[in-house]
Short mmCIF file of C-alpha atoms in Angstrom, two decimals:
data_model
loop_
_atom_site.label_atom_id
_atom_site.label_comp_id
_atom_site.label_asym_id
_atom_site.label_seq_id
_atom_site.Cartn_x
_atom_site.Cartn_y
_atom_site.Cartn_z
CA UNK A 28 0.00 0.00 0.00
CA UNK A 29 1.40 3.35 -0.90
CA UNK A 30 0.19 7.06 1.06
CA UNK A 31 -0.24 9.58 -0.66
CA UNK A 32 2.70 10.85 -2.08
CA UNK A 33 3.00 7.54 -3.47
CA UNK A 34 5.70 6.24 -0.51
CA UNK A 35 5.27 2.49 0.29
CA UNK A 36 4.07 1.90 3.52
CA UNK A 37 3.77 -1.66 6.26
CA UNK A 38 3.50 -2.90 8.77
CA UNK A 39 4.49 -6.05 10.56
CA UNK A 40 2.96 -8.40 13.34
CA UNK A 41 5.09 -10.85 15.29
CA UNK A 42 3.93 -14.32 14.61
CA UNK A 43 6.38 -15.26 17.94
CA UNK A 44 4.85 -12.83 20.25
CA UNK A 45 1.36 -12.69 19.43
CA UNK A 46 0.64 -16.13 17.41
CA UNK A 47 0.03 -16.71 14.01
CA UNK A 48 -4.27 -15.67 14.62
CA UNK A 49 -3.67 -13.10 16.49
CA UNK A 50 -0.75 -11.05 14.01
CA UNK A 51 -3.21 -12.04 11.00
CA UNK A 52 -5.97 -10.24 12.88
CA UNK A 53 -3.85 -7.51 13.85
CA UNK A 54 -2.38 -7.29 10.15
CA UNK A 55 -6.03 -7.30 8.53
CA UNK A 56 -7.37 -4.50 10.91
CA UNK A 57 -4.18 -2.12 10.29
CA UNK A 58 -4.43 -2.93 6.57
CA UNK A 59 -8.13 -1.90 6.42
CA UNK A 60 -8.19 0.87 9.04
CA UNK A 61 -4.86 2.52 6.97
CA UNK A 62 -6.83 1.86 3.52
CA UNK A 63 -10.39 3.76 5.53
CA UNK A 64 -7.84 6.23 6.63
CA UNK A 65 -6.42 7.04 3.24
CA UNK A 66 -9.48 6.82 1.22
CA UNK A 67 -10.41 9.39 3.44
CA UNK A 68 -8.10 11.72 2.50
CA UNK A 69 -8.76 10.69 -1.36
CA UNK A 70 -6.83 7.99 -2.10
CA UNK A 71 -9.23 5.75 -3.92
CA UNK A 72 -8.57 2.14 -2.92
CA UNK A 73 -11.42 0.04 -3.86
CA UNK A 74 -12.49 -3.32 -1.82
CA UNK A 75 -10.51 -4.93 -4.00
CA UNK A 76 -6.68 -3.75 -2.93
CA UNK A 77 -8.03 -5.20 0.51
CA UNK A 78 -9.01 -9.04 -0.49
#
């Protein structure tokens, strides 16, 4: 996922510390709370960058 001025942007979720449910759950809510967050401010992702 890229902001705005087109800079890539991530995250990452420790498998080790939080178990492999857990960092997938925490991955998917960060991905689609940054992708609300930029679409917000125009970005125009679609449902589909988030599938």
């Amino acid at each position: 996922m890229n902001d705005l001025e087109g800079k890539r942007i991530s995250k990452s979720f420790s498998i080790r510390k939080n178990g492999l449910e857990n960092a997938i759950k925490q991955a998917v809510f960060w991905r689609d709370e940054s992708i609300r967050a930029l679409n917000e401010l125009g970005a125009g992702y679609t449902d589909r960058h988030s599938k």
